[in-house]
Amino acid sequence: MKLNENTRIIGEKVILVPYCKEHVEKYHEWMKSEFLQTMTESEPLTIEQEYEMQQDWYLDEMKSTIEGMCGDVNLFLREDEEEENNNNNSKPLKIAEIEVMIAEESSRRKGIGKEAVELMMQYGKQILGISLFEAKILETNLPSIDLFENKLNYKRIRYQKVFQEYVFQKDNINEMDLIIKPFLIREEKNN
């Protein structure tokens, strides 16, 4: 997403930056892991495909990915016209599917994923106008289920048998849900 190309989101434990060409090789190395492929429901790509994917993410206004050097957090944006009619709103409901991956094993179980998701949700709500966040998690990915259900207070709303995954949602986001730690969004100009 070009909107966030110069954005840095700074928390206590993480600094989130856009997914750039400089990150592709490290990301490609991470995604050679069968464990990460399984947990993220991803297929292995060639390095050329990874560069194409990075460019696609950069150009697509409905996708936002932010990287840290231990993993990534992503938003897939959509508008739901049906929800608009059900809620008697004049605008479609803005929905973001959110996902997080802590690829570096030494960075797991330290609260980094939680903070990355909280910061991305805050960015999504305040900058992108997101009303509803949704996470789809493989049934065997117990750390992610624990993170979203118990630490981030998402509600488990359904099981998708065909994908063997649970769908979690968080709506009615208010400022108290998100401002757990101060954060800074800094725009940097490229020269």
CSV table of C-alpha atoms in Angstrom, one decimal:
chain,number,residue,atom,x,y,z
A,1,MET,CA,0.0,0.0,0.0
A,2,LYS,CA,1.6,3.2,-1.1
A,3,LEU,CA,-0.2,5.1,1.7
A,4,ASN,CA,2.2,3.7,4.2
A,5,GLU,CA,5.4,3.6,2.2
A,6,ASN,CA,7.1,6.2,4.5
A,7,THR,CA,5.4,5.2,7.7
A,8,ARG,CA,7.2,3.9,10.8
A,9,ILE,CA,5.0,2.8,13.7
A,10,ILE,CA,7.0,2.8,16.9
A,11,GLY,CA,6.0,0.9,20.0
A,12,GLU,CA,7.8,-0.2,23.2
A,13,LYS,CA,9.1,-3.5,21.8
A,14,VAL,CA,8.7,-3.2,18.0
A,15,ILE,CA,9.2,-0.7,15.2
A,16,LEU,CA,6.9,-1.5,12.2
A,17,VAL,CA,8.1,-0.5,8.8
A,18,PRO,CA,6.6,-1.1,5.3
A,19,TYR,CA,7.6,-4.3,3.4
A,20,CYS,CA,10.4,-3.1,1.1
A,21,LYS,CA,12.6,-4.7,-1.5
A,22,GLU,CA,15.4,-4.8,1.1
A,23,HIS,CA,13.3,-7.2,3.2
A,24,VAL,CA,12.5,-9.8,0.5
A,25,GLU,CA,15.6,-12.0,0.8
A,26,LYS,CA,15.2,-12.3,4.6
A,27,TYR,CA,11.4,-13.0,4.2
A,28,HIS,CA,12.2,-15.6,1.5
A,29,GLU,CA,14.6,-17.4,3.9
A,30,TRP,CA,12.0,-17.4,6.7
A,31,MET,CA,9.4,-18.9,4.3
A,32,LYS,CA,11.6,-21.9,3.5
A,33,SER,CA,10.6,-23.2,7.0
A,34,GLU,CA,8.0,-25.9,6.7
A,35,PHE,CA,6.8,-24.9,10.2
A,36,LEU,CA,6.1,-21.3,9.1
A,37,GLN,CA,4.5,-22.5,5.8
A,38,THR,CA,2.1,-24.6,7.8
A,39,MET,CA,1.3,-22.1,10.5
A,40,THR,CA,0.7,-19.3,7.9
A,41,GLU,CA,-1.0,-21.5,5.4
A,42,SER,CA,1.5,-20.4,2.8
A,43,GLU,CA,3.1,-22.0,-0.3
A,44,PRO,CA,6.8,-21.8,-0.9
A,45,LEU,CA,7.7,-19.2,-3.6
A,46,THR,CA,10.8,-18.6,-5.6
A,47,ILE,CA,12.8,-15.5,-4.9
A,48,GLU,CA,11.5,-13.9,-8.1
A,49,GLN,CA,7.9,-14.6,-7.0
A,50,GLU,CA,8.7,-13.0,-3.6
A,51,TYR,CA,9.9,-9.8,-5.3
A,52,GLU,CA,6.7,-9.8,-7.4
A,53,MET,CA,4.6,-10.3,-4.2
A,54,GLN,CA,6.4,-7.4,-2.5
A,55,GLN,CA,5.6,-5.2,-5.5
A,56,ASP,CA,2.0,-6.3,-5.5
A,57,TRP,CA,1.7,-5.5,-1.8
A,58,TYR,CA,3.2,-2.1,-2.4
A,59,LEU,CA,0.8,-1.2,-5.3
A,60,ASP,CA,-2.4,-2.8,-3.9
A,61,GLU,CA,-4.5,-0.2,-2.0
A,62,MET,CA,-6.4,-3.0,-0.3
A,63,LYS,CA,-3.3,-4.6,1.3
A,64,SER,CA,-1.1,-3.2,4.0
A,65,THR,CA,1.9,-5.1,5.4
A,66,ILE,CA,4.3,-3.8,8.0
A,67,GLU,CA,7.6,-5.6,8.6
A,68,GLY,CA,9.9,-5.9,11.6
A,69,MET,CA,13.1,-7.9,11.4
A,70,CYS,CA,11.6,-10.7,13.4
A,71,GLY,CA,8.3,-11.1,11.4
A,72,ASP,CA,5.4,-9.3,9.9
A,73,VAL,CA,1.9,-8.1,10.5
A,74,ASN,CA,-0.6,-7.7,7.6
A,75,LEU,CA,-4.0,-6.2,6.9
A,76,PHE,CA,-6.2,-7.4,4.0
A,77,LEU,CA,-8.9,-4.7,3.5
A,78,ARG,CA,-12.4,-5.1,2.2
A,79,GLU,CA,-15.7,-3.3,2.4
A,80,ASP,CA,-18.9,-5.3,3.2
A,81,GLU,CA,-22.1,-3.9,1.6
A,82,GLU,CA,-24.3,-6.5,3.3
A,83,GLU,CA,-23.1,-5.3,6.7
A,84,GLU,CA,-23.9,-1.8,5.7
A,85,ASN,CA,-27.6,-2.7,5.1
A,86,ASN,CA,-27.8,-4.8,8.3
A,87,ASN,CA,-26.5,-1.9,10.4
A,88,ASN,CA,-28.5,0.8,8.7
A,89,ASN,CA,-25.3,2.7,7.9
A,90,SER,CA,-24.8,4.9,4.9
A,91,LYS,CA,-21.3,3.6,4.3
A,92,PRO,CA,-20.0,0.0,3.8
A,93,LEU,CA,-18.4,-1.5,6.8
A,94,LYS,CA,-14.6,-1.5,6.5
A,95,ILE,CA,-13.2,-4.9,7.5
A,96,ALA,CA,-9.5,-5.9,7.8
A,97,GLU,CA,-8.3,-9.5,8.0
A,98,ILE,CA,-5.3,-9.3,10.3
A,99,GLU,CA,-2.4,-11.7,10.6
A,100,VAL,CA,0.9,-11.8,12.3
A,101,MET,CA,4.0,-14.0,12.0
A,102,ILE,CA,6.9,-14.0,14.4
A,103,ALA,CA,9.4,-15.8,12.1
A,104,GLU,CA,12.5,-15.5,14.3
A,105,GLU,CA,12.2,-18.3,16.9
A,106,SER,CA,14.2,-16.3,19.5
A,107,SER,CA,11.6,-13.5,19.3
A,108,ARG,CA,8.6,-15.7,20.1
A,109,ARG,CA,6.7,-15.7,23.4
A,110,LYS,CA,8.0,-12.2,24.3
A,111,GLY,CA,4.9,-10.1,23.6
A,112,ILE,CA,6.2,-8.9,20.3
A,113,GLY,CA,3.3,-10.4,18.3
A,114,LYS,CA,0.7,-8.9,20.7
A,115,GLU,CA,2.2,-5.4,20.4
A,116,ALA,CA,2.6,-5.7,16.6
A,117,VAL,CA,-1.1,-6.6,16.3
A,118,GLU,CA,-2.2,-3.8,18.7
A,119,LEU,CA,-0.2,-1.2,16.8
A,120,MET,CA,-1.5,-2.4,13.5
A,121,MET,CA,-5.1,-2.3,14.8
A,122,GLN,CA,-4.6,1.2,16.1
A,123,TYR,CA,-3.1,2.2,12.7
A,124,GLY,CA,-6.0,0.4,10.9
A,125,LYS,CA,-8.6,2.1,13.0
A,126,GLN,CA,-7.2,5.6,13.1
A,127,ILE,CA,-5.6,5.9,9.7
A,128,LEU,CA,-7.5,3.4,7.5
A,129,GLY,CA,-10.9,3.7,9.2
A,130,ILE,CA,-11.3,0.0,9.9
A,131,SER,CA,-14.4,-1.0,12.0
A,132,LEU,CA,-14.0,-4.7,12.2
A,133,PHE,CA,-10.9,-6.9,12.5
A,134,GLU,CA,-10.9,-10.6,11.6
A,135,ALA,CA,-8.3,-13.3,12.1
A,136,LYS,CA,-8.3,-16.7,10.4
A,137,ILE,CA,-6.2,-19.2,12.3
A,138,LEU,CA,-5.3,-22.8,11.5
A,139,GLU,CA,-6.8,-25.1,14.2
A,140,THR,CA,-3.3,-26.4,15.1
A,141,ASN,CA,-1.8,-23.0,15.5
A,142,LEU,CA,-2.3,-22.9,19.3
A,143,PRO,CA,0.0,-19.9,20.0
A,144,SER,CA,-1.9,-17.7,17.6
A,145,ILE,CA,-5.3,-18.9,18.9
A,146,ASP,CA,-4.1,-18.0,22.4
A,147,LEU,CA,-2.9,-14.6,21.3
A,148,PHE,CA,-6.1,-13.6,19.5
A,149,GLU,CA,-8.6,-15.2,21.8
A,150,ASN,CA,-7.0,-14.7,25.3
A,151,LYS,CA,-4.6,-11.8,25.0
A,152,LEU,CA,-6.3,-9.6,22.4
A,153,ASN,CA,-9.9,-10.6,23.3
A,154,TYR,CA,-11.1,-11.5,19.9
A,155,LYS,CA,-14.3,-13.6,19.7
A,156,ARG,CA,-14.2,-17.0,18.1
A,157,ILE,CA,-17.2,-16.8,15.6
A,158,ARG,CA,-17.0,-19.9,13.5
A,159,TYR,CA,-15.0,-22.9,12.3
A,160,GLN,CA,-14.3,-23.3,8.6
A,161,LYS,CA,-14.0,-27.0,8.2
A,162,VAL,CA,-12.7,-26.9,4.6
A,163,PHE,CA,-9.7,-24.8,5.7
A,164,GLN,CA,-9.4,-26.4,9.2
A,165,GLU,CA,-9.3,-22.9,10.7
A,166,TYR,CA,-11.1,-20.8,13.2
A,167,VAL,CA,-12.4,-17.3,12.4
A,168,PHE,CA,-12.1,-14.7,15.2
A,169,GLN,CA,-13.4,-11.1,15.1
A,170,LYS,CA,-13.1,-7.9,17.1
A,171,ASP,CA,-15.5,-5.1,16.5
A,172,ASN,CA,-16.7,-2.0,18.4
A,173,ILE,CA,-13.1,-1.0,18.8
A,174,ASN,CA,-12.8,1.9,21.1
A,175,GLU,CA,-9.7,3.9,22.1
A,176,MET,CA,-9.3,2.1,25.4
A,177,ASP,CA,-9.0,-1.3,23.6
A,178,LEU,CA,-6.0,0.1,21.5
A,179,ILE,CA,-4.1,2.6,23.6
A,180,ILE,CA,-2.4,0.2,25.9
A,181,LYS,CA,1.1,1.7,25.2
A,182,PRO,CA,1.9,5.0,23.6
A,183,PHE,CA,3.0,4.8,20.1
A,184,LEU,CA,4.1,7.0,17.3
A,185,ILE,CA,3.4,7.0,13.6
A,186,ARG,CA,6.2,8.8,11.9
A,187,GLU,CA,6.1,9.8,8.2
A,188,GLU,CA,9.6,10.0,6.6
A,189,LYS,CA,10.2,11.7,3.3
A,190,ASN,CA,12.4,10.0,0.8
A,191,ASN,CA,14.9,12.3,-0.8
